[in-house]
N, CA and C atoms as an extended XYZ file, in Angstrom:
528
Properties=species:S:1:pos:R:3:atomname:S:1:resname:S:1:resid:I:1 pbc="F F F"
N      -106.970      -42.533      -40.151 N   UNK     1
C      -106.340      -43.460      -41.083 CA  UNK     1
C      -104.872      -43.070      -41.251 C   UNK     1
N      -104.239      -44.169      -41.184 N   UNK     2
C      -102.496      -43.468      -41.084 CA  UNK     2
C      -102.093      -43.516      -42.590 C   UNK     2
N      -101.240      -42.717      -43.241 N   UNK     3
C      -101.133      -42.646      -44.224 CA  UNK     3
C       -99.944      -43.395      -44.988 C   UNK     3
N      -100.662      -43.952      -46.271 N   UNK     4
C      -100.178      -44.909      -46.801 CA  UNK     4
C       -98.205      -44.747      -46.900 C   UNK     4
N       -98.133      -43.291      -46.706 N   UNK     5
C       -96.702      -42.741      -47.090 CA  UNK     5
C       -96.035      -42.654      -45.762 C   UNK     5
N       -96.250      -43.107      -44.653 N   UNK     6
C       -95.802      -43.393      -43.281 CA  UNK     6
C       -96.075      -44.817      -42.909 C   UNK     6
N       -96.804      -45.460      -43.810 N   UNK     7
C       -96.669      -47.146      -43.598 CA  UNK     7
C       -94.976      -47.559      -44.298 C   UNK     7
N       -94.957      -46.659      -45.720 N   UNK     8
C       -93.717      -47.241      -46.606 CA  UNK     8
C       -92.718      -46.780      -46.078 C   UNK     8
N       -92.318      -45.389      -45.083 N   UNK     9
C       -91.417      -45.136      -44.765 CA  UNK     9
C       -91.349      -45.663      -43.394 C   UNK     9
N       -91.799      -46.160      -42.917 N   UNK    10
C       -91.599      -47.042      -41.391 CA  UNK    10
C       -91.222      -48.858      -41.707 C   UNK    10
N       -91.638      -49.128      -43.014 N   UNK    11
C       -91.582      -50.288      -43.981 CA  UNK    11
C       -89.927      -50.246      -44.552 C   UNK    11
N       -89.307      -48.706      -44.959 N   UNK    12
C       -88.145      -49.046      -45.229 CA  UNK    12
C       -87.065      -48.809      -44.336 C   UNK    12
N       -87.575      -47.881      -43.109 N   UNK    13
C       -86.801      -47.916      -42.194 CA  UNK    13
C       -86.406      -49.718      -41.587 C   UNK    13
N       -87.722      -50.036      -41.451 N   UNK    14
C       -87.651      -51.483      -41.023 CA  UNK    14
C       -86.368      -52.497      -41.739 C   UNK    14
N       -86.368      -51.933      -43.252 N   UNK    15
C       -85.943      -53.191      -43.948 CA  UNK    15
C       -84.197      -52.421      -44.446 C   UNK    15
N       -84.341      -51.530      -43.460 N   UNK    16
C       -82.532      -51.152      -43.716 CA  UNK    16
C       -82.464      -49.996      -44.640 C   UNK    16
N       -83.749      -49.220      -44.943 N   UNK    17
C       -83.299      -48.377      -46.030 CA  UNK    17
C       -83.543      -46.936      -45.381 C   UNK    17
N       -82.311      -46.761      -44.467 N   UNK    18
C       -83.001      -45.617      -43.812 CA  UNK    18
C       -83.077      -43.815      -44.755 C   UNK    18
N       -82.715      -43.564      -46.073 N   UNK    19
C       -82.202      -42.785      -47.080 CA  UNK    19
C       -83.796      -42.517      -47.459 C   UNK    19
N       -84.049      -43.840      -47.966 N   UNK    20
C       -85.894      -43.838      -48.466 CA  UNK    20
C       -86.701      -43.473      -47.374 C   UNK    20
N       -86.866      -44.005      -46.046 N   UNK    21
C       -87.023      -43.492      -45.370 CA  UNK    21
C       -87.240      -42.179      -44.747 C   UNK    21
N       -86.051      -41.444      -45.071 N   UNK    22
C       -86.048      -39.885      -44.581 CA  UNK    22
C       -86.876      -39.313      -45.654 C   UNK    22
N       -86.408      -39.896      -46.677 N   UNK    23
C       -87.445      -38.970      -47.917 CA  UNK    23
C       -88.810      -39.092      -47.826 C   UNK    23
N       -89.102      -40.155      -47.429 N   UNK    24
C       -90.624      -39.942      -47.860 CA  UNK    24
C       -91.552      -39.474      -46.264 C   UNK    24
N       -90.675      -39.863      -45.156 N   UNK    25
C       -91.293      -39.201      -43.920 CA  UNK    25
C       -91.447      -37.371      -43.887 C   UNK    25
N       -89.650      -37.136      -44.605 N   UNK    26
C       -90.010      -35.388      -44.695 CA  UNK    26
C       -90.773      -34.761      -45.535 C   UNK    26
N       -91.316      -35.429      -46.837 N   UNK    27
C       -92.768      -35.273      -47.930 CA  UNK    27
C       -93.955      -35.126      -46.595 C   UNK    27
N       -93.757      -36.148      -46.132 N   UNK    28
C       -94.926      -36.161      -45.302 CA  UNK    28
C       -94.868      -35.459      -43.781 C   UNK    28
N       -94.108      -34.924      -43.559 N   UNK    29
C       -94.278      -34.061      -42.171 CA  UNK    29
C       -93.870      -32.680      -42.458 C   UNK    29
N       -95.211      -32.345      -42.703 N   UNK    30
C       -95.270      -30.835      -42.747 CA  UNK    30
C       -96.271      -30.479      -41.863 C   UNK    30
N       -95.809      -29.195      -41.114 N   UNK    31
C       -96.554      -28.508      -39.844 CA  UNK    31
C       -98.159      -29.181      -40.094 C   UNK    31
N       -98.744      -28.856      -38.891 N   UNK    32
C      -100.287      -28.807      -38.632 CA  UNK    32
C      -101.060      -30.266      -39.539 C   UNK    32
N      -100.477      -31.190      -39.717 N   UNK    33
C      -100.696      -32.415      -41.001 CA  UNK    33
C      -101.166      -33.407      -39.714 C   UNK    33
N      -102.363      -33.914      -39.579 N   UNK    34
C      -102.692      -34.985      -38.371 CA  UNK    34
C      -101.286      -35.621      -38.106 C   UNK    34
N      -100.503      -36.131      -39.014 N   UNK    35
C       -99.584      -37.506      -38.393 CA  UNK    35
C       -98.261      -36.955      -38.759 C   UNK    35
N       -98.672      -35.473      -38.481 N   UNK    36
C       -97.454      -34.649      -38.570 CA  UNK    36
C       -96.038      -35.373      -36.906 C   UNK    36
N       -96.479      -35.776      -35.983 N   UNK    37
C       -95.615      -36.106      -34.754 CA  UNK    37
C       -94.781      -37.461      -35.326 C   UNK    37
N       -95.564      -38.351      -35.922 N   UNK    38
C       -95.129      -39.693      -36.541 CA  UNK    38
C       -94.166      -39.465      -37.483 C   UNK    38
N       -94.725      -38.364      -38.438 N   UNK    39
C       -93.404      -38.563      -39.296 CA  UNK    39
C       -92.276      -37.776      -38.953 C   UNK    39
N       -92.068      -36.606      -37.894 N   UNK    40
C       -91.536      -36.144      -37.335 CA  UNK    40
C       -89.962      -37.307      -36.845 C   UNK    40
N       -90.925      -38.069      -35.944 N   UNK    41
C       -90.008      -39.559      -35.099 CA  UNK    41
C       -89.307      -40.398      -36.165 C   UNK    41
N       -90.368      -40.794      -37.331 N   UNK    42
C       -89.680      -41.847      -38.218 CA  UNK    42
C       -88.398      -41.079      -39.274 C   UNK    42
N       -88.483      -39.521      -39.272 N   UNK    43
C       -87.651      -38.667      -40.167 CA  UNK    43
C       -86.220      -38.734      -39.010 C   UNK    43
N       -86.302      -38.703      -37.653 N   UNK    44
C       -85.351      -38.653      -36.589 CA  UNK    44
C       -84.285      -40.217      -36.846 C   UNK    44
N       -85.655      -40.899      -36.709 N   UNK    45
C       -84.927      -42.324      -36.546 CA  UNK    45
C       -83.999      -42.350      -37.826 C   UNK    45
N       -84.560      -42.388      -38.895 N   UNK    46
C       -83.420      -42.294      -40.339 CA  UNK    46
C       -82.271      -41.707      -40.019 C   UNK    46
N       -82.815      -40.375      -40.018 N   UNK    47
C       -81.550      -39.706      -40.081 CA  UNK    47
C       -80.341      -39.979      -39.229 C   UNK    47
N       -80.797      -40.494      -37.816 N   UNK    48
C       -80.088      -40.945      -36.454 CA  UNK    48
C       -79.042      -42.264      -37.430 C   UNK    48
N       -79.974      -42.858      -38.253 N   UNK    49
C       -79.291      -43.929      -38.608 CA  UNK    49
C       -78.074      -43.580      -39.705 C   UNK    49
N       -78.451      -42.351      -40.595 N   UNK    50
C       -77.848      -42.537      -41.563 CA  UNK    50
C       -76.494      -41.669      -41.129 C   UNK    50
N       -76.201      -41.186      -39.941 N   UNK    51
C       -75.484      -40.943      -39.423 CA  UNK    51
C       -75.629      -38.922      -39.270 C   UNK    51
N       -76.906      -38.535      -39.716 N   UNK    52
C       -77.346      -37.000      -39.899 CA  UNK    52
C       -77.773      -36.754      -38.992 C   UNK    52
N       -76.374      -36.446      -38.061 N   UNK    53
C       -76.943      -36.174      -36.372 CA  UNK    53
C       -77.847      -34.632      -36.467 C   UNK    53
N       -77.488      -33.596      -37.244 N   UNK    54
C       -78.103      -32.362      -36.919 CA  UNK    54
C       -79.420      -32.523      -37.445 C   UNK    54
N       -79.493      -33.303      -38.325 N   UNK    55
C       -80.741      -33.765      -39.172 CA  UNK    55
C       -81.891      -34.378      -37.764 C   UNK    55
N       -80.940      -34.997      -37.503 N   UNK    56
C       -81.743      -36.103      -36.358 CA  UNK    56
C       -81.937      -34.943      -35.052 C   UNK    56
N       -81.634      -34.427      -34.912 N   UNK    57
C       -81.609      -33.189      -33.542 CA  UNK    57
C       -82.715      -32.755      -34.090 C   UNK    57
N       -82.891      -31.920      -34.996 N   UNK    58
C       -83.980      -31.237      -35.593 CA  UNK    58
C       -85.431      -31.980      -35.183 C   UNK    58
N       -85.567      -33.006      -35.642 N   UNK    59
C       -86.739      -33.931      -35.680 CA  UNK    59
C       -86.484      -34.483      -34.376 C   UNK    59
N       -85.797      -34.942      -34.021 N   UNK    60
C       -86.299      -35.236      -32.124 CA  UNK    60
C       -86.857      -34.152      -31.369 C   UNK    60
N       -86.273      -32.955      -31.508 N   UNK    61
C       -87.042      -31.329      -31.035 CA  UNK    61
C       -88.010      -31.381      -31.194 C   UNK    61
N       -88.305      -31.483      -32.709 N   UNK    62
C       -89.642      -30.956      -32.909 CA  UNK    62
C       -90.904      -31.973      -32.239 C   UNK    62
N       -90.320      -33.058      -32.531 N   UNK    63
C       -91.689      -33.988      -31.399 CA  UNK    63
C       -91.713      -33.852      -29.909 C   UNK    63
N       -90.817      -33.324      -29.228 N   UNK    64
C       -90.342      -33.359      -27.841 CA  UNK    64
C       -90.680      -31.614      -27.875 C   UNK    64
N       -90.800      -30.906      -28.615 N   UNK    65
C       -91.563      -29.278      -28.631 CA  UNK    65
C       -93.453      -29.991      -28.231 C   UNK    65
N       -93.548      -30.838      -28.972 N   UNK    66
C       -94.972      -31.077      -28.828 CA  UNK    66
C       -95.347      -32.201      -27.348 C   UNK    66
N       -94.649      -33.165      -27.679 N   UNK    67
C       -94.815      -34.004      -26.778 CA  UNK    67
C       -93.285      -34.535      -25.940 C   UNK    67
N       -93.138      -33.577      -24.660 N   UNK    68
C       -91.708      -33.122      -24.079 CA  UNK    68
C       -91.431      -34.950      -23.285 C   UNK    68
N       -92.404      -35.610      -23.272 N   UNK    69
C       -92.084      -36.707      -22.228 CA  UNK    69
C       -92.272      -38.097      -23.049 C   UNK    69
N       -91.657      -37.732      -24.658 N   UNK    70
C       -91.927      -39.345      -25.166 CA  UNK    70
C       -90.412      -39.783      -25.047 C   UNK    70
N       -90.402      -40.973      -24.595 N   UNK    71
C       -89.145      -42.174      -23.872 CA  UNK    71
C       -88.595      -42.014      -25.745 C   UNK    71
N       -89.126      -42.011      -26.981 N   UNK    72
C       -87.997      -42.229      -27.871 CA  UNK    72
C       -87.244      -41.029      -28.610 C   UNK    72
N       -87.884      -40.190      -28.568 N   UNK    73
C       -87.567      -38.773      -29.043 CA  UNK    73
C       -86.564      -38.485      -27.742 C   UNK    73
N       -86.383      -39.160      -26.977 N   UNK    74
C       -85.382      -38.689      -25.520 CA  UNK    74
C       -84.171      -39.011      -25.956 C   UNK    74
N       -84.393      -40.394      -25.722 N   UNK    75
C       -83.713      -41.593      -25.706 CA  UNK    75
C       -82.907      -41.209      -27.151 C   UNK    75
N       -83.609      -41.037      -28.101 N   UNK    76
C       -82.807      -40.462      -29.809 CA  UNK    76
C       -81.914      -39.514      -29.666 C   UNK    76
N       -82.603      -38.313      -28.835 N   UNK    77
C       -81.440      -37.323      -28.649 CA  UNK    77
C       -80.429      -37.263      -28.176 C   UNK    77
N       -80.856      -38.165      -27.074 N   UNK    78
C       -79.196      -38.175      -25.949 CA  UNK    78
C       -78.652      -38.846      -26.793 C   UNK    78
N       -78.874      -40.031      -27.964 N   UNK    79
C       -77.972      -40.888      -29.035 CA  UNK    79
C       -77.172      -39.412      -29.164 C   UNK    79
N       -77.887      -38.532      -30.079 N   UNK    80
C       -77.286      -37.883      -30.849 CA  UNK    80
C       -76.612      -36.806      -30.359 C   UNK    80
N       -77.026      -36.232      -29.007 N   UNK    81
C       -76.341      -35.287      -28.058 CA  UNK    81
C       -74.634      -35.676      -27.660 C   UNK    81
N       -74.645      -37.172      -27.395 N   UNK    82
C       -73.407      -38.120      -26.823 CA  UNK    82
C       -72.884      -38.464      -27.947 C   UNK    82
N       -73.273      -38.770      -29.387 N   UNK    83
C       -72.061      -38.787      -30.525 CA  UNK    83
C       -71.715      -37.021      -30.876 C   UNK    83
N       -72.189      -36.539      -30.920 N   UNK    84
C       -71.739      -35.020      -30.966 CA  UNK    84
C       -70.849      -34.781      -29.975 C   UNK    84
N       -70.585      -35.247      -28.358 N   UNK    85
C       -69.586      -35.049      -27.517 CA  UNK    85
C       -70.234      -34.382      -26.538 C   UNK    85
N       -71.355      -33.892      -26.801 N   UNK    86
C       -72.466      -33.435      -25.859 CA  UNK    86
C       -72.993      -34.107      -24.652 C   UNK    86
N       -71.771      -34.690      -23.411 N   UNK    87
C       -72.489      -36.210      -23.107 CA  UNK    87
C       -73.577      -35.359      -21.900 C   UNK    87
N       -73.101      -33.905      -21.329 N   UNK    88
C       -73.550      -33.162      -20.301 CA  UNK    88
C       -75.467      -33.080      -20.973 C   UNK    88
N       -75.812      -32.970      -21.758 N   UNK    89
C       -76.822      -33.143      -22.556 CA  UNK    89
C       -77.333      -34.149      -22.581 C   UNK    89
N       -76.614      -34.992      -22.773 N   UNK    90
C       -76.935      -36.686      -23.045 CA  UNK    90
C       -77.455      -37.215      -21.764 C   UNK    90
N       -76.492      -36.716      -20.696 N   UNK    91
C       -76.795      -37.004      -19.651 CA  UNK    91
C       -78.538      -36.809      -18.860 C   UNK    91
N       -78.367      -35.524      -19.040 N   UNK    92
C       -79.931      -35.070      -19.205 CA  UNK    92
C       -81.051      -35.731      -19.200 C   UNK    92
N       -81.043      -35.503      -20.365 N   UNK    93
C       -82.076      -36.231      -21.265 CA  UNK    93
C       -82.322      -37.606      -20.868 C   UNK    93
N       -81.072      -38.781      -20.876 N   UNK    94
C       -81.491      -39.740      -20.193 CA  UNK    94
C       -81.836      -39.776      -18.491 C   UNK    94
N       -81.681      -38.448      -17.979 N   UNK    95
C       -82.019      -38.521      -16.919 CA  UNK    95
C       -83.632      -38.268      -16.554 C   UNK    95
N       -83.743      -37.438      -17.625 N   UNK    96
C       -85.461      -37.138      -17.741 CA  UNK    96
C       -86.448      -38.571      -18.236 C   UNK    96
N       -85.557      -39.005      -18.891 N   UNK    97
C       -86.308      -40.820      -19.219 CA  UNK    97
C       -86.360      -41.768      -17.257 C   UNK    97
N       -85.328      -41.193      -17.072 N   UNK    98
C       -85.039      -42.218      -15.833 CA  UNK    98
C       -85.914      -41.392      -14.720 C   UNK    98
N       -86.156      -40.678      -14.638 N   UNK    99
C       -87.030      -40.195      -13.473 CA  UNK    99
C       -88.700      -40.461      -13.982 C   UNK    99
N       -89.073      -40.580      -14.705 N   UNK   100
C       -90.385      -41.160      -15.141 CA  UNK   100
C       -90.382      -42.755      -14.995 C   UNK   100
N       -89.210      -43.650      -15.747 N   UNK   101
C       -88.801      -44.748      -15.531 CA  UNK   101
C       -87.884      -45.459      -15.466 C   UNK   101
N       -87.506      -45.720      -13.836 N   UNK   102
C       -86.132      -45.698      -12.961 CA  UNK   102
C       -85.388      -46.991      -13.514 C   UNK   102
N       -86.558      -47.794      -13.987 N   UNK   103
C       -85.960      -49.231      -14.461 CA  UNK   103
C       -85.623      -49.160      -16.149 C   UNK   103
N       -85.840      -48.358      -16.776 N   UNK   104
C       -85.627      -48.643      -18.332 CA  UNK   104
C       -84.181      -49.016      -18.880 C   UNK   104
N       -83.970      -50.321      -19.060 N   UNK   105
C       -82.854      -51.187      -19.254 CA  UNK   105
C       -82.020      -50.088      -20.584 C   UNK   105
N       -82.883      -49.842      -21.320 N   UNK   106
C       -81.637      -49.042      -22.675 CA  UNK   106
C       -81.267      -47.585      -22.102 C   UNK   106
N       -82.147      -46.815      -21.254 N   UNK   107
C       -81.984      -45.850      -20.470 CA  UNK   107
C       -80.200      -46.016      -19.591 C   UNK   107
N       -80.329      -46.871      -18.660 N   UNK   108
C       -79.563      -47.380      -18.071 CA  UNK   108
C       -78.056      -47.770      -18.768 C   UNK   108
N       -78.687      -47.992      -19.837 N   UNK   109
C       -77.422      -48.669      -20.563 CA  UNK   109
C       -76.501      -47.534      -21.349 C   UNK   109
N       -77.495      -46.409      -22.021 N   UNK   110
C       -76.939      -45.061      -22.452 CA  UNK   110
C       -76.138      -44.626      -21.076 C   UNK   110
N       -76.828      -44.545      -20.060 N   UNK   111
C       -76.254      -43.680      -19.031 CA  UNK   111
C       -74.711      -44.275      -18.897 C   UNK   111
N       -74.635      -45.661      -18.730 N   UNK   112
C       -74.185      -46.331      -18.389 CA  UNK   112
C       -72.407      -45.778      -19.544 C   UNK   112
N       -72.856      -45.962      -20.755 N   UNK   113
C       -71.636      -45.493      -21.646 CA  UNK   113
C       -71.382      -44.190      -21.780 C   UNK   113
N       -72.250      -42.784      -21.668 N   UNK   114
C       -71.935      -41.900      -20.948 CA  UNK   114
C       -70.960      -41.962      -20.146 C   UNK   114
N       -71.244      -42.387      -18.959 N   UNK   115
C       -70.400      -42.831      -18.171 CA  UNK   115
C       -68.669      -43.159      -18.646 C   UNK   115
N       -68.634      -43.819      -19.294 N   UNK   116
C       -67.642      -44.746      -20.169 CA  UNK   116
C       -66.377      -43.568      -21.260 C   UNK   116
N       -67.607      -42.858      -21.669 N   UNK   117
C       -67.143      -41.903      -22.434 CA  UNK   117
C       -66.435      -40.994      -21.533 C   UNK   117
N       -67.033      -40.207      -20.411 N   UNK   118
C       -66.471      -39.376      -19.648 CA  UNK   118
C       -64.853      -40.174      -19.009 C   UNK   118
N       -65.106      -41.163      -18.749 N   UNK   119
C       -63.470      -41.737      -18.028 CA  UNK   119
C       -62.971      -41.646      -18.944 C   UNK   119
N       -63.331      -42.203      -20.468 N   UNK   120
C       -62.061      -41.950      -21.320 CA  UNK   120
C       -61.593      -40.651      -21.652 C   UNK   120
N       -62.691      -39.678      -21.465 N   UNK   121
C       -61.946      -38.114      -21.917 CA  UNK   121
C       -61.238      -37.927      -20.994 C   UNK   121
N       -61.415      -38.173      -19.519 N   UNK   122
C       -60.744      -37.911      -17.937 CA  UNK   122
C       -59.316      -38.599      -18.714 C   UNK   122
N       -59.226      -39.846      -19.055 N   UNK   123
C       -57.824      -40.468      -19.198 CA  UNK   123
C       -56.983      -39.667      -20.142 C   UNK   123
N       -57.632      -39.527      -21.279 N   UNK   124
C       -57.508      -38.355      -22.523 CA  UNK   124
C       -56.567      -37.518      -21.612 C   UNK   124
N       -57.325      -37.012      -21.148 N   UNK   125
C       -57.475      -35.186      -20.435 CA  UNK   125
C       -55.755      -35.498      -19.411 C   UNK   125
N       -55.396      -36.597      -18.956 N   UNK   126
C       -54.295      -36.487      -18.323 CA  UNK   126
C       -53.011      -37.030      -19.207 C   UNK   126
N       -53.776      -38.423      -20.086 N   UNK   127
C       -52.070      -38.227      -21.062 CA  UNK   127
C       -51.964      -36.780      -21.620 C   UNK   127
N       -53.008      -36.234      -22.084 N   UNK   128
C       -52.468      -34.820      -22.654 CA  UNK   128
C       -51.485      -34.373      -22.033 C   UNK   128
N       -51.985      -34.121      -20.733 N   UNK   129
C       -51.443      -33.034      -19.714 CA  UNK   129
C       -49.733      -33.840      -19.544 C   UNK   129
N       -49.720      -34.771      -19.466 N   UNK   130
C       -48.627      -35.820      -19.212 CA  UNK   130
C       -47.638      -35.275      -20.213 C   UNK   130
N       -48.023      -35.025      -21.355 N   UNK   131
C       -47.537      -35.215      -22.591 CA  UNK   131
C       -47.365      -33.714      -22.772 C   UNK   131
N       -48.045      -33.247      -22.167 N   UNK   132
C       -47.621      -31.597      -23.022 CA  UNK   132
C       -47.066      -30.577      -21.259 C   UNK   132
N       -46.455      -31.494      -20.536 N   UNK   133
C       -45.900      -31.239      -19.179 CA  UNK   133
C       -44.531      -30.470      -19.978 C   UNK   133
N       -43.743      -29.695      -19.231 N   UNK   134
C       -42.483      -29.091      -19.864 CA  UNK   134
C       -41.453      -30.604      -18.951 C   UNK   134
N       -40.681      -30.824      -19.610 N   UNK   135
C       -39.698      -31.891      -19.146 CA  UNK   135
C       -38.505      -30.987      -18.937 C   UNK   135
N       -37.980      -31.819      -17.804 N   UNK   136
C       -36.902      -31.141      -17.029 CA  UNK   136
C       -35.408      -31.465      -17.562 C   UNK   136
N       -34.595      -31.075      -17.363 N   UNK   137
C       -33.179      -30.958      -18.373 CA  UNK   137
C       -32.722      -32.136      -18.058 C   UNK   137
N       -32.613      -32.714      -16.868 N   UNK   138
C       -32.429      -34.409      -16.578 CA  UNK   138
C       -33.306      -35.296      -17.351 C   UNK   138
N       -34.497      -34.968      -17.160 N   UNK   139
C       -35.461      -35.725      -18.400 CA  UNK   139
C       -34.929      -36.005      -19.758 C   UNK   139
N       -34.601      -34.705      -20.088 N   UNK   140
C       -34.093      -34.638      -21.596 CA  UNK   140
C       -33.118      -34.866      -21.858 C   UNK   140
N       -31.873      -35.451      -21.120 N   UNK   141
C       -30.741      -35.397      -21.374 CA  UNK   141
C       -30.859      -37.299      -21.194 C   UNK   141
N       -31.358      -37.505      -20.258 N   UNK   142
C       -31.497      -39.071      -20.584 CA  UNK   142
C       -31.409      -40.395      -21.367 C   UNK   142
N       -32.371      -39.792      -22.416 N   UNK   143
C       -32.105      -40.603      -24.065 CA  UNK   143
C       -30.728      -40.831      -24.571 C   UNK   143
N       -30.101      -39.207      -24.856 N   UNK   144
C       -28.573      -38.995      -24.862 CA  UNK   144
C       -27.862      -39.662      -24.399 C   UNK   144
N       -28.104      -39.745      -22.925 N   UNK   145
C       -26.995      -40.516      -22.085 CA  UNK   145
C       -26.888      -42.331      -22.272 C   UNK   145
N       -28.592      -42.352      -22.191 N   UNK   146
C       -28.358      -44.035      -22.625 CA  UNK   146
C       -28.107      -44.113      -23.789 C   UNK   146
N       -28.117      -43.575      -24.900 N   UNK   147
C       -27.481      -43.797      -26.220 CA  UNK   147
C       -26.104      -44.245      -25.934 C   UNK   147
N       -25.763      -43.143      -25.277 N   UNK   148
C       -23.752      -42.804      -25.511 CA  UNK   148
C       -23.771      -44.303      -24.417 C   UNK   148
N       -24.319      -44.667      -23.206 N   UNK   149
C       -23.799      -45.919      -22.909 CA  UNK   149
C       -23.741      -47.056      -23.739 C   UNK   149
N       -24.748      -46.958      -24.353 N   UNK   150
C       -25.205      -48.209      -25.124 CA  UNK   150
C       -24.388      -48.554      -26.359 C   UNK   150
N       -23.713      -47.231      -26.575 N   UNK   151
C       -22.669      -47.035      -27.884 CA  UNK   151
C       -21.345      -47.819      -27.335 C   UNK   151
N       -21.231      -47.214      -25.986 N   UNK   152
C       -19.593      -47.478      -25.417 CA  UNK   152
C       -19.808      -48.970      -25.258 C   UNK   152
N       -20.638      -49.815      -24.975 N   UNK   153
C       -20.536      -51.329      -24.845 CA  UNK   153
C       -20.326      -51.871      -26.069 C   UNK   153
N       -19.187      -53.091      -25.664 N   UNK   154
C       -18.796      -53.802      -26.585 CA  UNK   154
C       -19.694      -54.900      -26.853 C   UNK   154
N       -20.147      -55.202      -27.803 N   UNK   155
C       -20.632      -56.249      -27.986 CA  UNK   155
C       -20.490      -57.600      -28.736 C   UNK   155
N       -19.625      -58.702      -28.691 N   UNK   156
C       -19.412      -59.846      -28.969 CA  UNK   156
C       -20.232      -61.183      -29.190 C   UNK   156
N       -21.381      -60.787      -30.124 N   UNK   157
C       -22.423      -61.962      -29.571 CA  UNK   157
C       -21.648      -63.786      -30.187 C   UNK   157
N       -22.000      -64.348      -29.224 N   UNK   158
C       -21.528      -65.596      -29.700 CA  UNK   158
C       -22.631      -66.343      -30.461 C   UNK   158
N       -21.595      -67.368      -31.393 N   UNK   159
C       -22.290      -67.832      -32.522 CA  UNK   159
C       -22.966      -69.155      -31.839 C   UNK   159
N       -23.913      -69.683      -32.212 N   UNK   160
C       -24.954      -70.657      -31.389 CA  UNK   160
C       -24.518      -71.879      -31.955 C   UNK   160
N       -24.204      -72.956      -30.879 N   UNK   161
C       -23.430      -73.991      -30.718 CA  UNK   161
C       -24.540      -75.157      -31.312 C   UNK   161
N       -24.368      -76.275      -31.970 N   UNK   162
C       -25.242      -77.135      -32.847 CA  UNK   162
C       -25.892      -77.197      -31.462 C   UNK   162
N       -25.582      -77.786      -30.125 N   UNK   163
C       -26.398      -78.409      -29.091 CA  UNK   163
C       -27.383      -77.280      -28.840 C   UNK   163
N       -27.535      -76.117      -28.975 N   UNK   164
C       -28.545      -74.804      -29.048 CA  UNK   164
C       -29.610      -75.086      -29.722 C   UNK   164
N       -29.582      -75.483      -30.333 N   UNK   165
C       -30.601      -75.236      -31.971 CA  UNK   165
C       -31.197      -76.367      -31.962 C   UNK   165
N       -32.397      -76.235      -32.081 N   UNK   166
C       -33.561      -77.453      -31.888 CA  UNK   166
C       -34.246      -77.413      -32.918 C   UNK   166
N       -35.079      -78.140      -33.485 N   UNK   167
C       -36.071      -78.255      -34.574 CA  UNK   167
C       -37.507      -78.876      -33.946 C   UNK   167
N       -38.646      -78.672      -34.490 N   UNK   168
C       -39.459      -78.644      -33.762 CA  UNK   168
C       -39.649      -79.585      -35.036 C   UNK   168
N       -41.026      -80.526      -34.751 N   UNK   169
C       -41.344      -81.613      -35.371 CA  UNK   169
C       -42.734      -80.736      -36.621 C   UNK   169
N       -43.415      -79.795      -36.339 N   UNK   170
C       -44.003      -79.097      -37.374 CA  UNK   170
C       -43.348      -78.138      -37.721 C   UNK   170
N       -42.329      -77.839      -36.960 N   UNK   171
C       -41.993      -76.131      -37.325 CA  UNK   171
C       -40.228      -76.713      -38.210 C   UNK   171
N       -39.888      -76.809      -39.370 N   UNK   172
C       -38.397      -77.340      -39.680 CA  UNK   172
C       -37.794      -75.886      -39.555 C   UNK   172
N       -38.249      -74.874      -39.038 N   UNK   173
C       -37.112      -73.963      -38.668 CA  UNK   173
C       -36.356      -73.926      -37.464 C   UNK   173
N       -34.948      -73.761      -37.510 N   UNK   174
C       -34.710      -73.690      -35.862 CA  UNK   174
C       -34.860      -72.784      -35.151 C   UNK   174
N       -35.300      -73.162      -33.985 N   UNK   175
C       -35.877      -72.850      -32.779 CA  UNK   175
C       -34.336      -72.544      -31.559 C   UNK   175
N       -34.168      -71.309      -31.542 N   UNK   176
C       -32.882      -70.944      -30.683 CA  UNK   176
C       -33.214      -71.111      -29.309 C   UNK   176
């Protein structure tokens, strides 16, 4: 019989309350307890949600200590492995989903932004380098120089002749 206190916390996970949720799954998952694995997953999922990644690590372990090959306790971790920055982990893990099942579309799709994540640190990783390069005395003297040209030009702008200036039929400002 599943217990009435893992119907309400899978009931408020459902309905957006993932806070109630964590509370009443971690009342109810204590070691050696029959539906100790269930509330284990539904304490992960909350926490995953409420943004308590170490919270959520904890409880994906512990069901994946018992049962190493369930697709959501995987699939949860690499969530939480890849927002931590952990994507080498992330990677993993969804790779252990994908070798059991080569086709799993959300599998695929984690891997997939993994993926996504790594080019942007790669791009990261070279403006840095771009940016923290030592610049050469021609480099630096550059700015300077186009200043001082830009200073020495004269500039005379001419004043805009009535035949210039248009008015637009919604817009009554003129239009140069």
């Amino acid at each position: 019989d599943y217990p009435e206190a893992l119907r309400r916390a899978v009931t408020y996970l459902r309905l957006g309350n993932p806070a109630l949720a964590l509370d009443v799954a971690k009342a109810v998952a204590q070691p050696g307890q029959t539906y100790e694995l269930e509330a284990f997953a539904i304490a992960a999922q909350a926490a995953d949600q409420l943004g308590q990644l170490a919270v959520a690590a904890e409880f994906y372990g512990r069901v994946l200590r018992e049962q190493p090959d369930d697709r959501e306790a995987l699939g949860g971790l690499a969530r939480v492995c890849a927002a931590k920055g952990d994507l080498r982990a992330a990677r993993q893990l969804i790779g252990c989903i994908l070798s059991r099942r080569p086709r799993d579309q959300e599998a695929l799709q984690g891997l997939s932004d993994i993926e996504a994540m790594e080019e942007s640190r790669r791009e990261a990783v070279v403006c840095l380098e771009a940016a923290l390069r030592p610049i050469s005395t021609q480099e630096a003297e550059a700015p300077q120089r186009e200043r001082r040209e830009w200073r020495s030009q004269s500039f005379s702008p001419e004043p805009a002749r009535p035949e210039q200036v248009t008015f637009s039929q919604h817009n009554p400002l003129p239009v140069w």
